[in-house]
Amino acid sequence: MKNNIVLIGFMGTGKSSVGRYVAKKSAGKFIELDNEIVQRAGMSIPAIFAEKGEPFFRAMEASLIAEYSEQEDLIISTGGGAVLNPLNVENLQKKGLLICLTANPEIILDRVEKDNNRPLLAVEDRLGKIRELLAQRAPFYQVADYTIDTSELTVEEIGEHILGYSRGWADGKNANCSGRK
Ligand code: S3P
């Protein structure tokens, strides 16, 4: 039985805010993987990337995913690059319903603009970089059981949508649904 809800998707699509909302409205415990990495490393994400390198960050990410994938009743918000590693996908799928949040590039830019916490977007042409990464990653995000475009929705609307979908899924209504929208 899958009873974790796992939010995947690009930076700035609302995974953390939505995950927090879904956890508050359900019996689930909220796990923000980036936050866990920061806590355990005792460093910010830009500092980890700069001082230890991206492979070190990805190894920590993979190890936390393996750890939390064994637990239940979690709402897990993943970093945007987590699903690039097939082992992470395999682990997250064990007990988790994978929900992908998307948004259009301009909205993503608007949401991440004032945030300097994302080393991959620390470039001159942020919109160009967002478009490039979105194109590269599109096939990886297709592992989702269900995808929601968050561009025009509030956190509450997205959260309720996910809660409805996961209840339906648990009731078996979505049992034979490939789910991709
Ligand atoms: C990353 C996304 C970030 C964070 C790190 C790398 C990515 O998480 O894990 O900066 O590769 O897309 P958010 O998606 O929560 O911003």
Tab-separated table of C-alpha atoms and ligand atoms in Angstrom:
chain	number	residue	atom	x	y	z
A	1	MET	CA	0.000	0.000	0.000
A	2	LYS	CA	1.377	3.397	-0.980
A	3	ASN	CA	0.659	5.997	1.599
A	4	ASN	CA	3.311	8.616	1.099
A	5	ILE	CA	2.682	11.617	-1.115
A	6	VAL	CA	5.818	12.678	-2.964
A	7	LEU	CA	6.010	16.034	-4.687
A	8	ILE	CA	8.403	16.186	-7.607
A	9	GLY	CA	8.971	18.884	-10.196
A	10	PHE	CA	11.053	21.878	-11.165
A	11	MET	CA	12.233	24.626	-8.835
A	12	GLY	CA	9.593	27.260	-8.157
A	13	THR	CA	6.596	25.055	-8.883
A	14	GLY	CA	5.361	25.222	-5.284
A	15	LYS	CA	6.427	21.819	-3.903
A	16	SER	CA	7.386	23.077	-0.440
A	17	SER	CA	4.383	25.350	0.168
A	18	VAL	CA	1.981	22.780	-1.225
A	19	GLY	CA	3.630	19.941	0.724
A	20	ARG	CA	3.292	21.901	3.949
A	21	TYR	CA	-0.397	22.540	3.193
A	22	VAL	CA	-1.120	18.890	2.349
A	23	ALA	CA	0.648	17.713	5.511
A	24	LYS	CA	-1.357	20.142	7.650
A	25	LYS	CA	-4.609	18.901	6.137
A	26	SER	CA	-3.754	15.206	6.372
A	27	ALA	CA	-2.240	12.980	9.006
A	28	GLY	CA	1.088	13.065	7.198
A	29	LYS	CA	4.407	14.345	8.447
A	30	PHE	CA	6.052	16.902	6.177
A	31	ILE	CA	9.594	16.212	4.997
A	32	GLU	CA	11.314	18.925	2.977
A	33	LEU	CA	14.346	17.107	1.604
A	34	ASP	CA	16.416	20.219	0.847
A	35	ASN	CA	15.829	21.381	4.382
A	36	GLU	CA	16.916	18.009	5.755
A	37	ILE	CA	20.113	18.222	3.701
A	38	VAL	CA	20.822	21.723	5.036
A	39	GLN	CA	20.201	20.589	8.626
A	40	ARG	CA	22.370	17.504	8.361
A	41	ALA	CA	25.202	19.192	6.451
A	42	GLY	CA	25.046	22.268	8.651
A	43	MET	CA	25.474	24.370	5.512
A	44	SER	CA	23.210	26.200	3.065
A	45	ILE	CA	22.575	24.654	-0.355
A	46	PRO	CA	24.689	27.262	-2.197
A	47	ALA	CA	27.519	26.595	0.303
A	48	ILE	CA	27.263	22.820	-0.217
A	49	PHE	CA	27.413	23.281	-4.010
A	50	ALA	CA	30.322	25.748	-3.775
A	51	GLU	CA	32.424	24.024	-1.132
A	52	LYS	CA	31.617	20.325	-1.501
A	53	GLY	CA	30.335	20.198	-5.082
A	54	GLU	CA	27.086	19.058	-6.659
A	55	PRO	CA	27.963	15.309	-6.512
A	56	PHE	CA	28.212	15.575	-2.712
A	57	PHE	CA	24.771	17.236	-2.620
A	58	ARG	CA	23.310	14.537	-4.898
A	59	ALA	CA	24.772	11.767	-2.721
A	60	MET	CA	23.178	13.284	0.389
A	61	GLU	CA	19.901	13.685	-1.496
A	62	ALA	CA	19.965	10.029	-2.593
A	63	SER	CA	20.790	8.773	0.875
A	64	LEU	CA	17.949	10.756	2.490
A	65	ILE	CA	15.523	9.560	-0.174
A	66	ALA	CA	16.531	5.951	0.506
A	67	GLU	CA	16.002	6.553	4.229
A	68	TYR	CA	12.594	8.241	3.993
A	69	SER	CA	11.337	5.849	1.319
A	70	GLU	CA	11.212	3.155	3.997
A	71	GLN	CA	8.856	5.210	6.182
A	72	GLU	CA	5.112	5.773	5.898
A	73	ASP	CA	2.564	8.573	6.239
A	74	LEU	CA	4.936	11.164	4.869
A	75	ILE	CA	4.419	14.122	2.579
A	76	ILE	CA	7.810	14.462	0.908
A	77	SER	CA	8.862	17.526	-1.035
A	78	THR	CA	11.864	16.710	-3.244
A	79	GLY	CA	14.410	19.022	-4.836
A	80	GLY	CA	13.910	19.677	-8.548
A	81	GLY	CA	16.776	17.406	-9.560
A	82	ALA	CA	15.933	14.413	-7.376
A	83	VAL	CA	14.203	12.393	-10.097
A	84	LEU	CA	17.201	12.635	-12.442
A	85	ASN	CA	18.611	9.642	-10.540
A	86	PRO	CA	16.609	6.495	-11.399
A	87	LEU	CA	17.465	4.947	-8.039
A	88	ASN	CA	15.738	7.858	-6.297
A	89	VAL	CA	12.644	7.305	-8.437
A	90	GLU	CA	12.626	3.606	-7.641
A	91	ASN	CA	12.901	4.337	-3.916
A	92	LEU	CA	10.281	7.081	-3.894
A	93	GLN	CA	7.839	4.878	-5.820
A	94	LYS	CA	8.012	2.083	-3.230
A	95	LYS	CA	5.532	3.713	-0.892
A	96	GLY	CA	4.844	6.992	-2.595
A	97	LEU	CA	2.323	8.406	-4.983
A	98	LEU	CA	4.367	10.725	-7.198
A	99	ILE	CA	2.737	14.068	-7.942
A	100	CYS	CA	4.554	16.398	-10.323
A	101	LEU	CA	3.987	20.139	-10.066
A	102	THR	CA	4.711	22.198	-13.170
A	103	ALA	CA	4.541	25.872	-14.090
A	104	ASN	CA	5.460	27.908	-17.127
A	105	PRO	CA	8.992	29.366	-17.309
A	106	GLU	CA	7.940	32.994	-16.751
A	107	ILE	CA	6.009	32.086	-13.603
A	108	ILE	CA	8.938	30.007	-12.337
A	109	LEU	CA	11.256	32.980	-12.917
A	110	ASP	CA	8.879	35.259	-11.038
A	111	ARG	CA	8.713	32.837	-8.095
A	112	VAL	CA	12.478	32.296	-7.798
A	113	GLU	CA	13.619	35.783	-8.748
A	114	LYS	CA	14.346	37.162	-5.287
A	115	ASP	CA	15.782	33.901	-4.050
A	116	ASN	CA	19.538	33.331	-4.081
A	117	ASN	CA	19.268	29.851	-2.649
A	118	ARG	CA	19.345	28.001	-5.960
A	119	PRO	CA	22.880	27.578	-7.287
A	120	LEU	CA	21.733	26.150	-10.622
A	121	LEU	CA	19.948	29.423	-11.358
A	122	ALA	CA	22.812	31.678	-10.276
A	123	VAL	CA	23.418	32.773	-13.883
A	124	GLU	CA	22.917	35.947	-15.900
A	125	ASP	CA	20.122	34.611	-18.123
A	126	ARG	CA	17.864	32.934	-15.605
A	127	LEU	CA	14.883	32.577	-17.930
A	128	GLY	CA	17.083	30.942	-20.572
A	129	LYS	CA	18.511	28.565	-17.963
A	130	ILE	CA	15.032	27.694	-16.687
A	131	ARG	CA	13.895	26.916	-20.249
A	132	GLU	CA	16.995	24.826	-20.926
A	133	LEU	CA	16.691	22.781	-17.715
A	134	LEU	CA	12.936	22.322	-18.164
A	135	ALA	CA	13.508	20.882	-21.636
A	136	GLN	CA	16.292	18.587	-20.390
A	137	ARG	CA	14.248	17.371	-17.454
A	138	ALA	CA	10.813	16.987	-19.048
A	139	PRO	CA	11.276	13.231	-19.679
A	140	PHE	CA	12.331	12.651	-16.060
A	141	TYR	CA	9.252	14.347	-14.624
A	142	GLN	CA	7.068	11.965	-16.622
A	143	VAL	CA	7.535	9.303	-13.960
A	144	ALA	CA	4.744	11.065	-12.042
A	145	ASP	CA	1.456	9.309	-11.338
A	146	TYR	CA	-0.251	12.661	-11.702
A	147	THR	CA	0.782	16.115	-12.908
A	148	ILE	CA	-0.663	19.488	-11.961
A	149	ASP	CA	0.092	22.779	-13.696
A	150	THR	CA	0.337	25.237	-10.816
A	151	SER	CA	0.768	28.361	-12.968
A	152	GLU	CA	-2.717	29.738	-12.289
A	153	LEU	CA	-3.558	28.006	-9.008
A	154	THR	CA	-3.210	28.944	-5.338
A	155	VAL	CA	-1.426	26.727	-2.817
A	156	GLU	CA	-4.802	25.811	-1.339
A	157	GLU	CA	-6.272	24.845	-4.713
A	158	ILE	CA	-3.275	22.683	-5.581
A	159	GLY	CA	-3.262	21.105	-2.113
A	160	GLU	CA	-6.963	20.251	-2.234
A	161	HIS	CA	-6.526	18.821	-5.717
A	162	ILE	CA	-3.755	16.532	-4.444
A	163	LEU	CA	-5.743	15.497	-1.370
A	164	GLY	CA	-8.728	14.651	-3.574
A	165	TYR	CA	-6.581	12.673	-5.973
A	166	SER	CA	-4.817	10.723	-3.241
A	167	ARG	CA	-8.113	9.914	-1.480
A	168	GLY	CA	-9.545	8.712	-4.769
A	169	TRP	CA	-6.415	6.710	-5.372
A	170	ALA	CA	-6.603	5.134	-1.926
A	171	ASP	CA	-10.280	4.274	-2.509
A	172	GLY	CA	-9.244	2.449	-5.654
A	173	LYS	CA	-10.981	4.893	-7.976
A	174	ASN	CA	-7.703	5.750	-9.605
A	175	ALA	CA	-6.236	2.285	-9.245
A	176	ASN	CA	-6.090	1.583	-12.942
A	177	CYS	CA	-5.495	5.150	-14.005
A	178	SER	CA	-2.121	5.887	-15.553
A	179	GLY	CA	-2.853	9.246	-14.046
A	180	ARG	CA	-0.911	11.488	-16.363
A	181	LYS	CA	-2.757	14.615	-17.207
B	1	S3P	C1	17.706	21.664	-7.541
B	1	S3P	C2	16.581	22.144	-6.927
B	1	S3P	C3	16.578	22.690	-5.575
B	1	S3P	C4	17.741	22.097	-4.767
B	1	S3P	C5	19.034	22.279	-5.489
B	1	S3P	C6	19.032	21.603	-6.853
B	1	S3P	C7	17.608	21.150	-8.914
B	1	S3P	O1	15.354	22.375	-4.923
B	1	S3P	O2	17.522	20.729	-4.521
B	1	S3P	O3	19.275	23.653	-5.635
B	1	S3P	O4	18.502	20.423	-9.358
B	1	S3P	O5	16.585	21.462	-9.593
B	1	S3P	P1	13.934	23.081	-5.235
B	1	S3P	O6	13.346	22.366	-6.412
B	1	S3P	O7	13.160	22.853	-3.996
B	1	S3P	O8	14.227	24.514	-5.500
